[in-house]
PDB file of C-alpha atoms in Angstrom:
ATOM      1  CA  GLN Y 206     -12.444  14.008   3.282  1.00 79.00           C
ATOM      2  CA  VAL Y 207      -8.996  12.419   3.095  1.00 89.00           C
ATOM      3  CA  GLN Y 208      -6.701  12.775   0.120  1.00 95.00           C
ATOM      4  CA  LEU Y 209      -3.952  10.254  -0.540  1.00 97.00           C
ATOM      5  CA  VAL Y 210      -0.952  10.916  -2.767  1.00 97.00           C
ATOM      6  CA  GLU Y 211       1.449   8.117  -3.684  1.00 97.00           C
ATOM      7  CA  SER Y 212       5.052   8.551  -4.780  1.00 97.00           C
ATOM      8  CA  GLY Y 213       8.168   6.467  -5.269  1.00 98.00           C
ATOM      9  CA  GLY Y 214       7.219   4.304  -8.220  1.00 97.00           C
ATOM     10  CA  GLY Y 215       9.512   3.763 -11.179  1.00 98.00           C
ATOM     11  CA  LEU Y 216      11.461   1.318 -13.291  1.00 98.00           C
ATOM     12  CA  VAL Y 217      13.755  -1.178 -11.577  1.00 98.00           C
ATOM     13  CA  GLN Y 218      15.537  -4.357 -12.554  1.00 98.00           C
ATOM     14  CA  ALA Y 219      14.513  -7.692 -11.120  1.00 98.00           C
ATOM     15  CA  GLY Y 220      16.052  -8.160  -7.690  1.00 98.00           C
ATOM     16  CA  GLY Y 221      16.048  -4.450  -7.006  1.00 98.00           C
ATOM     17  CA  SER Y 222      14.168  -2.398  -4.432  1.00 98.00           C
ATOM     18  CA  LEU Y 223      11.755   0.516  -4.301  1.00 98.00           C
ATOM     19  CA  ARG Y 224      10.026   2.337  -1.468  1.00 98.00           C
ATOM     20  CA  LEU Y 225       6.564   3.703  -2.060  1.00 98.00           C
ATOM     21  CA  SER Y 226       5.177   6.501   0.078  1.00 98.00           C
ATOM     22  CA  CYS Y 227       1.599   7.630   0.566  1.00 98.00           C
ATOM     23  CA  ALA Y 228       1.003  11.029   2.125  1.00 98.00           C
ATOM     24  CA  ALA Y 229      -2.427  11.662   3.615  1.00 97.00           C
ATOM     25  CA  SER Y 230      -4.189  14.930   4.224  1.00 94.00           C
ATOM     26  CA  GLY Y 231      -6.424  15.543   7.219  1.00 78.00           C
ATOM     27  CA  ARG Y 232      -6.026  15.196  10.962  1.00 78.00           C
ATOM     28  CA  THR Y 233      -7.508  11.742  11.363  1.00 88.00           C
ATOM     29  CA  PHE Y 234      -4.753   9.678   9.738  1.00 93.00           C
ATOM     30  CA  SER Y 235      -3.712   8.104  13.025  1.00 93.00           C
ATOM     31  CA  SER Y 236      -7.166   6.579  13.463  1.00 94.00           C
ATOM     32  CA  TYR Y 237      -7.294   5.019   9.989  1.00 96.00           C
ATOM     33  CA  ALA Y 238      -6.119   1.613   8.892  1.00 97.00           C
ATOM     34  CA  MET Y 239      -4.193   1.767   5.618  1.00 98.00           C
ATOM     35  CA  GLY Y 240      -3.532  -0.588   2.771  1.00 98.00           C
ATOM     36  CA  TRP Y 241      -1.638  -1.047  -0.467  1.00 98.00           C
ATOM     37  CA  PHE Y 242      -3.196  -2.661  -3.513  1.00 98.00           C
ATOM     38  CA  ARG Y 243      -1.978  -3.169  -7.066  1.00 98.00           C
ATOM     39  CA  GLN Y 244      -3.465  -3.651 -10.493  1.00 98.00           C
ATOM     40  CA  ALA Y 245      -1.667  -5.112 -13.476  1.00 97.00           C
ATOM     41  CA  PRO Y 246      -2.945  -4.615 -17.054  1.00 93.00           C
ATOM     42  CA  GLY Y 247      -5.939  -6.813 -17.742  1.00 95.00           C
ATOM     43  CA  LYS Y 248      -6.190  -7.966 -14.137  1.00 97.00           C
ATOM     44  CA  GLU Y 249      -8.324  -7.045 -11.171  1.00 97.00           C
ATOM     45  CA  ARG Y 250      -7.011  -4.897  -8.358  1.00 98.00           C
ATOM     46  CA  GLU Y 251      -5.463  -7.113  -5.683  1.00 98.00           C
ATOM     47  CA  PHE Y 252      -4.448  -6.796  -2.075  1.00 98.00           C
ATOM     48  CA  VAL Y 253      -0.749  -6.338  -1.291  1.00 98.00           C
ATOM     49  CA  ALA Y 254      -0.380  -5.238   2.337  1.00 98.00           C
ATOM     50  CA  ALA Y 255      -2.279  -3.552   5.163  1.00 98.00           C
ATOM     51  CA  ILE Y 256      -1.537  -2.009   8.538  1.00 98.00           C
ATOM     52  CA  ASN Y 257      -3.733  -1.113  11.475  1.00 97.00           C
ATOM     53  CA  TYR Y 258      -4.017   2.392  12.936  1.00 96.00           C
ATOM     54  CA  SER Y 259      -1.105   2.063  15.342  1.00 96.00           C
ATOM     55  CA  GLY Y 260       1.210   0.062  13.125  1.00 96.00           C
ATOM     56  CA  ASP Y 261       1.546  -2.957  15.372  1.00 96.00           C
ATOM     57  CA  ARG Y 262      -0.446  -5.265  13.138  1.00 97.00           C
ATOM     58  CA  THR Y 263       0.404  -5.901   9.516  1.00 98.00           C
ATOM     59  CA  TYR Y 264      -0.956  -8.207   6.831  1.00 98.00           C
ATOM     60  CA  TYR Y 265       0.507  -9.355   3.524  1.00 98.00           C
ATOM     61  CA  ALA Y 266      -0.494 -11.194   0.400  1.00 98.00           C
ATOM     62  CA  ASP Y 267       1.295 -14.523   0.108  1.00 98.00           C
ATOM     63  CA  SER Y 268       2.943 -13.369  -3.113  1.00 98.00           C
ATOM     64  CA  VAL Y 269       4.837 -10.564  -1.355  1.00 98.00           C
ATOM     65  CA  LYS Y 270       5.360 -12.000   2.117  1.00 98.00           C
ATOM     66  CA  GLY Y 271       9.028 -11.844   3.097  1.00 98.00           C
ATOM     67  CA  ARG Y 272       9.832  -9.309   0.360  1.00 98.00           C
ATOM     68  CA  PHE Y 273       7.576  -6.315   1.104  1.00 98.00           C
ATOM     69  CA  THR Y 274       7.186  -4.391   4.362  1.00 98.00           C
ATOM     70  CA  ILE Y 275       4.408  -1.952   5.176  1.00 98.00           C
ATOM     71  CA  SER Y 276       4.939   0.698   7.840  1.00 98.00           C
ATOM     72  CA  ARG Y 277       3.515   4.040   8.891  1.00 98.00           C
ATOM     73  CA  ASP Y 278       4.573   7.273  10.524  1.00 97.00           C
ATOM     74  CA  ASN Y 279       1.514   8.858  12.106  1.00 96.00           C
ATOM     75  CA  ALA Y 280       3.415  12.044  12.926  1.00 95.00           C
ATOM     76  CA  LYS Y 281       3.990  12.510   9.189  1.00 96.00           C
ATOM     77  CA  SER Y 282       0.619  11.117   8.103  1.00 96.00           C
ATOM     78  CA  THR Y 283       2.455   8.779   5.768  1.00 97.00           C
ATOM     79  CA  VAL Y 284       2.367   5.076   5.035  1.00 98.00           C
ATOM     80  CA  TYR Y 285       5.207   3.272   3.277  1.00 98.00           C
ATOM     81  CA  LEU Y 286       5.704   0.114   1.277  1.00 98.00           C
ATOM     82  CA  GLN Y 287       9.286  -1.121   1.145  1.00 98.00           C
ATOM     83  CA  MET Y 288       9.629  -3.556  -1.746  1.00 98.00           C
ATOM     84  CA  ASN Y 289      12.718  -5.747  -1.957  1.00 98.00           C
ATOM     85  CA  ASN Y 290      13.748  -8.508  -4.329  1.00 98.00           C
ATOM     86  CA  LEU Y 291      11.300  -7.257  -6.912  1.00 98.00           C
ATOM     87  CA  LYS Y 292      10.117  -9.600  -9.646  1.00 98.00           C
ATOM     88  CA  PRO Y 293       8.670  -8.879 -13.105  1.00 97.00           C
ATOM     89  CA  GLU Y 294       5.296 -10.122 -11.855  1.00 97.00           C
ATOM     90  CA  ASP Y 295       5.256  -7.245  -9.353  1.00 98.00           C
ATOM     91  CA  THR Y 296       4.787  -4.853 -12.273  1.00 98.00           C
ATOM     92  CA  ALA Y 297       1.549  -2.946 -11.706  1.00 98.00           C
ATOM     93  CA  VAL Y 298       0.014   0.330 -10.686  1.00 98.00           C
ATOM     94  CA  TYR Y 299       0.189   0.494  -6.901  1.00 98.00           C
ATOM     95  CA  TYR Y 300      -2.593   2.195  -4.968  1.00 98.00           C
ATOM     96  CA  CYS Y 301      -2.689   3.455  -1.409  1.00 98.00           C
ATOM     97  CA  ALA Y 302      -6.014   3.120   0.415  1.00 98.00           C
ATOM     98  CA  GLY Y 303      -7.431   4.419   3.674  1.00 97.00           C
ATOM     99  CA  ARG Y 304     -10.154   2.909   5.822  1.00 96.00           C
ATOM    100  CA  ARG Y 305     -12.316   4.704   8.413  1.00 95.00           C
ATOM    101  CA  SER Y 306     -11.524   2.106  11.029  1.00 94.00           C
ATOM    102  CA  VAL Y 307      -8.614   1.201  13.280  1.00 94.00           C
ATOM    103  CA  VAL Y 308      -8.749  -2.384  11.998  1.00 95.00           C
ATOM    104  CA  ALA Y 309      -7.112  -3.294   8.702  1.00 95.00           C
ATOM    105  CA  VAL Y 310      -8.758  -5.558   6.142  1.00 95.00           C
ATOM    106  CA  THR Y 311      -7.546  -7.176   2.931  1.00 96.00           C
ATOM    107  CA  ILE Y 312     -10.443  -6.485   0.565  1.00 96.00           C
ATOM    108  CA  THR Y 313     -10.819  -3.495  -1.735  1.00 97.00           C
ATOM    109  CA  GLU Y 314     -14.417  -2.955  -0.628  1.00 96.00           C
ATOM    110  CA  GLY Y 315     -13.234  -2.293   2.895  1.00 96.00           C
ATOM    111  CA  TYR Y 316     -11.466   0.955   2.028  1.00 97.00           C
ATOM    112  CA  ASP Y 317     -13.026   4.386   1.792  1.00 96.00           C
ATOM    113  CA  TYR Y 318     -10.289   6.500   0.226  1.00 96.00           C
ATOM    114  CA  TRP Y 319      -7.910   5.819  -2.653  1.00 97.00           C
ATOM    115  CA  GLY Y 320      -4.894   7.509  -4.145  1.00 97.00           C
ATOM    116  CA  GLN Y 321      -4.328   8.013  -7.847  1.00 97.00           C
ATOM    117  CA  GLY Y 322      -1.750   5.232  -8.105  1.00 97.00           C
ATOM    118  CA  THR Y 323       1.943   5.031  -8.942  1.00 98.00           C
ATOM    119  CA  GLN Y 324       3.460   2.820 -11.627  1.00 98.00           C
ATOM    120  CA  VAL Y 325       6.008   0.171 -10.689  1.00 98.00           C
ATOM    121  CA  THR Y 326       7.747  -1.607 -13.547  1.00 98.00           C
ATOM    122  CA  VAL Y 327      10.190  -4.441 -12.952  1.00 98.00           C
ATOM    123  CA  SER Y 328      12.322  -5.507 -15.893  1.00 97.00           C
ATOM    124  CA  SER Y 329      13.760  -8.995 -16.240  1.00 94.00           C
TER     125      SER Y 329
END
């Protein structure tokens, strides 16, 4: 069983930056693909970014491409989401997800483990 704990959320003004972290328990982190998803009030959970097991392949939603960067440190069992030039429409609860595969995917159903979420609020 893998446990994921997100941190780094908060309140920021439009145009600002935040870095989310997701710390994973267990010894198999380096063999898991990881992803970030978000859910705004009244909306379905949506894909934000994903990264394969080694970190050399990344994927992004069109809405965040060029502004967000996903990365991982396998030695620390941690995945990050650097968010720059934040917009009010980025406001949501952000979830970290882990997948028992080396290949990353962009759908929620493809992930086996989920964190509890961290709130990101962007004011205009």
